[in-house]
GROMACS .gro file of N, CA and C in nm:
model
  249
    1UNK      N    1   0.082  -0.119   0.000
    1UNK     CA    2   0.000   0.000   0.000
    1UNK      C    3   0.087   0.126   0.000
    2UNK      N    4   0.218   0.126   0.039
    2UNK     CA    5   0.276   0.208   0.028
    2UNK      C    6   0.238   0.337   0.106
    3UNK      N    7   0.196   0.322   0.231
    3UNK     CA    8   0.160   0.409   0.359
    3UNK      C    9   0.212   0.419   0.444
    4UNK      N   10   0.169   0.505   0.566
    4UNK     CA   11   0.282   0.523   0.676
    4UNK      C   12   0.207   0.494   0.774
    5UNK      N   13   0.261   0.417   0.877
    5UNK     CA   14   0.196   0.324   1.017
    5UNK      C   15   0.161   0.411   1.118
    6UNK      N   16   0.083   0.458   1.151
    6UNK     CA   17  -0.039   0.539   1.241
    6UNK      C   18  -0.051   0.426   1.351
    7UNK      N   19   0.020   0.428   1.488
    7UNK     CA   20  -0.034   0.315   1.599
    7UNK      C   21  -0.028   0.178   1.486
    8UNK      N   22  -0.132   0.095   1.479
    8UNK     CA   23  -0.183  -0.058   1.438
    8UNK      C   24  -0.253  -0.030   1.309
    9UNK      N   25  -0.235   0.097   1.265
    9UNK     CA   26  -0.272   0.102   1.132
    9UNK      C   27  -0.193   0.169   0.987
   10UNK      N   28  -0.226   0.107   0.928
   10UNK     CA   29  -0.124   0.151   0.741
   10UNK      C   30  -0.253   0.253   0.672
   11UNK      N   31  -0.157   0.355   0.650
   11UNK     CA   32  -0.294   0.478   0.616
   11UNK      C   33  -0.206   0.540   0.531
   12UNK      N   34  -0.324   0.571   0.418
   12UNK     CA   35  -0.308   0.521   0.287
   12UNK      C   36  -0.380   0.640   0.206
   13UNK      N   37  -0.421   0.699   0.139
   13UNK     CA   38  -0.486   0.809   0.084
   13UNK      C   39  -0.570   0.848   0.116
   14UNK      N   40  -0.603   1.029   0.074
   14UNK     CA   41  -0.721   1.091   0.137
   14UNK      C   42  -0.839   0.997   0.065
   15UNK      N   43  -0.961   1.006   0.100
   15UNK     CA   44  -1.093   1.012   0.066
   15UNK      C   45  -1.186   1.127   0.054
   16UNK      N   46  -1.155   1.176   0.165
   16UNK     CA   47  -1.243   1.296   0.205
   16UNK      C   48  -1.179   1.402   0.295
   17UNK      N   49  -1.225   1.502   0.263
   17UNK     CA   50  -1.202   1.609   0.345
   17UNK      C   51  -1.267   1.733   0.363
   18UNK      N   52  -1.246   1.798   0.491
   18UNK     CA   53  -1.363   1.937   0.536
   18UNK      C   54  -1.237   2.035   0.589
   19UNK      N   55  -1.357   2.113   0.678
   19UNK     CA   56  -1.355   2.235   0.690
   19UNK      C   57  -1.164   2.211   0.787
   20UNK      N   58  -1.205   2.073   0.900
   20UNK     CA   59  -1.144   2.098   0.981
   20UNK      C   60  -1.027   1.940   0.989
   21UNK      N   61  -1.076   1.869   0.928
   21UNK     CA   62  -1.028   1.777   0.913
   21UNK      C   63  -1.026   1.646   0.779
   22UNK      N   64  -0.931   1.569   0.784
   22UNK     CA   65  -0.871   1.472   0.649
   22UNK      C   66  -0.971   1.331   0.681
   23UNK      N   67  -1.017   1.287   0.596
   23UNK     CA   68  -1.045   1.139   0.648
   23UNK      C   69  -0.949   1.090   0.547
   24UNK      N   70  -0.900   0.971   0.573
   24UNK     CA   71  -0.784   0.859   0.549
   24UNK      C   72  -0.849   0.729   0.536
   25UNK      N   73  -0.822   0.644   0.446
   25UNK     CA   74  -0.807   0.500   0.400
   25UNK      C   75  -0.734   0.432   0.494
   26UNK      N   76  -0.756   0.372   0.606
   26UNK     CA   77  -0.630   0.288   0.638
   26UNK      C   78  -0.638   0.135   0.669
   27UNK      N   79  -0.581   0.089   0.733
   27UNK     CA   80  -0.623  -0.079   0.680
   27UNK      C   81  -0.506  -0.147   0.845
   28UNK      N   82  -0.587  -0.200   0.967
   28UNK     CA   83  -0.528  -0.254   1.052
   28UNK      C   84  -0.448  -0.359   1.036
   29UNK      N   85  -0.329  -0.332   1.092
   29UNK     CA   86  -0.216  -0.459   1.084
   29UNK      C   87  -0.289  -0.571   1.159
   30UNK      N   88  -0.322  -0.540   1.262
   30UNK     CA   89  -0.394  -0.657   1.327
   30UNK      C   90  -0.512  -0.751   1.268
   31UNK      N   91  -0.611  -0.702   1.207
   31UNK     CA   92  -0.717  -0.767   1.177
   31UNK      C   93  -0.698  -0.758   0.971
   32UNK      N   94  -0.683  -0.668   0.978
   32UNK     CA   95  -0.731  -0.639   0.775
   32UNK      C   96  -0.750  -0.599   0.791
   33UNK      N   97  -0.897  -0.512   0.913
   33UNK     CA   98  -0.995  -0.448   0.833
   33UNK      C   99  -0.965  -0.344   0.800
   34UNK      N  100  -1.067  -0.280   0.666
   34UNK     CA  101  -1.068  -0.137   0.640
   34UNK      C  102  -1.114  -0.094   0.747
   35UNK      N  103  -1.068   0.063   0.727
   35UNK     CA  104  -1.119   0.184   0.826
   35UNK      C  105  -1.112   0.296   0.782
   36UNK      N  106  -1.190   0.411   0.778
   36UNK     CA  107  -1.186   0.565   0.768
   36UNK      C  108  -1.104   0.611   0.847
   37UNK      N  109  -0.999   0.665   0.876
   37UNK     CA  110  -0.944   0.791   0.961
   37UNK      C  111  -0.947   0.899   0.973
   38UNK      N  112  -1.020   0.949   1.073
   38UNK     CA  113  -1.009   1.098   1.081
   38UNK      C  114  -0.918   1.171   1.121
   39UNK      N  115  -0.844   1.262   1.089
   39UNK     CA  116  -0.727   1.322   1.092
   39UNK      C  117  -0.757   1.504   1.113
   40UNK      N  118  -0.699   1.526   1.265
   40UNK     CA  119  -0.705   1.628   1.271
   40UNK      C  120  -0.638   1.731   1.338
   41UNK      N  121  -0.609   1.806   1.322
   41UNK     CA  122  -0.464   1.911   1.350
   41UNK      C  123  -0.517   1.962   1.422
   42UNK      N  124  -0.426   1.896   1.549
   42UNK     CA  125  -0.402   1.971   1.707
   42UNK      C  126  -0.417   2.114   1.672
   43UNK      N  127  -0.300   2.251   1.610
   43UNK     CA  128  -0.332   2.339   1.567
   43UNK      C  129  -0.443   2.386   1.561
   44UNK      N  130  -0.504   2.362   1.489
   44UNK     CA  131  -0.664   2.376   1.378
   44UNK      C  132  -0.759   2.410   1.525
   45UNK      N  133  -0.731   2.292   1.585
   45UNK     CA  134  -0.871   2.293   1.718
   45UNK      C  135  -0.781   2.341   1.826
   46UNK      N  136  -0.638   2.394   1.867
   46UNK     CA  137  -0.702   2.502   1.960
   46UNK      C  138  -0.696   2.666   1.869
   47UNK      N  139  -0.678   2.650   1.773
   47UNK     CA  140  -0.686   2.780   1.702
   47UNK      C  141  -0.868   2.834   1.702
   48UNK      N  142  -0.929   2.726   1.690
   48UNK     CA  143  -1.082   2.760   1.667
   48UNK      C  144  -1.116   2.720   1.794
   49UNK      N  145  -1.068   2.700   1.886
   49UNK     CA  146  -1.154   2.674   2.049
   49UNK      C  147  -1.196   2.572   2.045
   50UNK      N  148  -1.170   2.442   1.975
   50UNK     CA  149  -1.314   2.353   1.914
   50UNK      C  150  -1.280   2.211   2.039
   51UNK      N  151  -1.181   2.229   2.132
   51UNK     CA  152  -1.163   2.090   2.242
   51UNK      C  153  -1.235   2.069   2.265
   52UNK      N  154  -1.372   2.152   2.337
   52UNK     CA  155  -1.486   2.077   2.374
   52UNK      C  156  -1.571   1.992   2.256
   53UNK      N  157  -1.650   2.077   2.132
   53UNK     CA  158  -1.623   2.035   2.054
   53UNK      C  159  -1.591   1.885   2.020
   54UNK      N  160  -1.481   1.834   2.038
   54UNK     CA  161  -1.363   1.760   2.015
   54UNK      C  162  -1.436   1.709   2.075
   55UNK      N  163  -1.433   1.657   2.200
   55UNK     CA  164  -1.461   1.601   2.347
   55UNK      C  165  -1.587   1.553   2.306
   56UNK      N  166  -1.683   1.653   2.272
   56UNK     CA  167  -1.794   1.561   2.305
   56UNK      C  168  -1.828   1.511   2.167
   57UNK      N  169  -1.795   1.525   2.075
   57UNK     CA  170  -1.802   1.443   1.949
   57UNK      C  171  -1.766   1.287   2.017
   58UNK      N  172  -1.622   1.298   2.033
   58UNK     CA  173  -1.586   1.176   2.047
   58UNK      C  174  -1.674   1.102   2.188
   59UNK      N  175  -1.733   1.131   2.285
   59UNK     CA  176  -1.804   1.059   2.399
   59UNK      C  177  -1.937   1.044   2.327
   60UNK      N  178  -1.962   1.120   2.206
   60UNK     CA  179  -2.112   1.060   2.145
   60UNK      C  180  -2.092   0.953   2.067
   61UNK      N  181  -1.939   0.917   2.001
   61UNK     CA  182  -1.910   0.818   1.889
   61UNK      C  183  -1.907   0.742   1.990
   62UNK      N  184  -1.856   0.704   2.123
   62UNK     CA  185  -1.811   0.587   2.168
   62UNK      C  186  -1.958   0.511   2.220
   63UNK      N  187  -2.048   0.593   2.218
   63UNK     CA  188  -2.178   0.535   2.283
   63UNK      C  189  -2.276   0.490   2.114
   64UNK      N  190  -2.262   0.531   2.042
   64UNK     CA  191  -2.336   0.542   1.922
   64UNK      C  192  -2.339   0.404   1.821
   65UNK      N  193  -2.466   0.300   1.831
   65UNK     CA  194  -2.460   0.176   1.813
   65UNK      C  195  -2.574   0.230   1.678
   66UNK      N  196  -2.533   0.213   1.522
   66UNK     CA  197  -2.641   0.233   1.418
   66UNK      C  198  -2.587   0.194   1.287
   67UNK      N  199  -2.612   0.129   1.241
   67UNK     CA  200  -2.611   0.054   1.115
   67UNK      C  201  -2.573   0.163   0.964
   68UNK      N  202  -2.605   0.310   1.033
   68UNK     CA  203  -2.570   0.384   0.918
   68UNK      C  204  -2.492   0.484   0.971
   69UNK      N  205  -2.430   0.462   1.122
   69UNK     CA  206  -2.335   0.540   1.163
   69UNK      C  207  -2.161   0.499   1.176
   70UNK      N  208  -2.104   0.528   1.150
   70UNK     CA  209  -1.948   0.453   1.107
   70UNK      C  210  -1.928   0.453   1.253
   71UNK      N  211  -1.882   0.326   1.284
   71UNK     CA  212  -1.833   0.316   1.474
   71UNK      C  213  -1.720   0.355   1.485
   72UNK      N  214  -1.714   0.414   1.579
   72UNK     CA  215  -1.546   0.471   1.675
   72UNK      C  216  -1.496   0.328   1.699
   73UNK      N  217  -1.367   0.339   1.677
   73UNK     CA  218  -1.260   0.231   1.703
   73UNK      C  219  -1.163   0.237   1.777
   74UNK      N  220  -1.147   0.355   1.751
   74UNK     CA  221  -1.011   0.424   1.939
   74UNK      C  222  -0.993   0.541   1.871
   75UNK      N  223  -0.925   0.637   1.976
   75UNK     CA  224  -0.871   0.780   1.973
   75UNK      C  225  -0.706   0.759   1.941
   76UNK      N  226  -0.641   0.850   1.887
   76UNK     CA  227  -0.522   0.817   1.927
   76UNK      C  228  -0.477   0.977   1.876
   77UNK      N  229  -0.377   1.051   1.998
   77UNK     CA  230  -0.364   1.146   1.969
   77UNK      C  231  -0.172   1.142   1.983
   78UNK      N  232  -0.104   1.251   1.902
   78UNK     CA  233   0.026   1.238   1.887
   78UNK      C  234   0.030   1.357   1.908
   79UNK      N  235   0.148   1.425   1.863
   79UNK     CA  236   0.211   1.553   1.880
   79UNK      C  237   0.165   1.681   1.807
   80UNK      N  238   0.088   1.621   1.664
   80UNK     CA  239   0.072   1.734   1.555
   80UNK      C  240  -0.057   1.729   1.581
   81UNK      N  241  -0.124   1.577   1.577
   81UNK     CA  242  -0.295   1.569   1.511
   81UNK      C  243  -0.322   1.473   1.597
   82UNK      N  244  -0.475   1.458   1.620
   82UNK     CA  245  -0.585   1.345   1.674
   82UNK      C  246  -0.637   1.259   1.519
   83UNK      N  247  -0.617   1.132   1.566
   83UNK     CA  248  -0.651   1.035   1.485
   83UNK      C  249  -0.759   0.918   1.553
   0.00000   0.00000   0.00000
């Protein structure tokens, strides 16, 4: 795939992207599976105030069980961006 290893995952080209953040192709070493990544610059969100924001996005994904909603799989935050 020719990607760069994110934690347990190989991530691999954009798909999509917004105002504030990249979604990513990536594909777990552990299992196969595909996955979306969201990719988003530390920068970006405290420049726009958006931590809370941030925060409670992610405590609504971790509870959020729906057949047409893409499930949270883990957080993982580094130095530049939240993934």
């Amino acid at each position: 795939m020719g990607a760069r290893k994110v934690g347990k995952y190989e991530v691999g080209r954009t798909i999509g992207e917004g105002t504030f953040a990249e979604v990513k192709f990536a594909i777990s070493t552990e299992t196969g599976e595909s996955v979306a990544m969201k990719v988003l610059a530390k920068s970006t969100i405290l420049k726009h105030k958006m931590v809370h924001q941030i925060k409670r996005e992610i405590s609504i994904m971790k509870i959020v069980r729906h057949p047409n909603i893409v499930r949270l799989h883990e957080v993982q935050c580094g130095k530049l961006h939240v993934n």
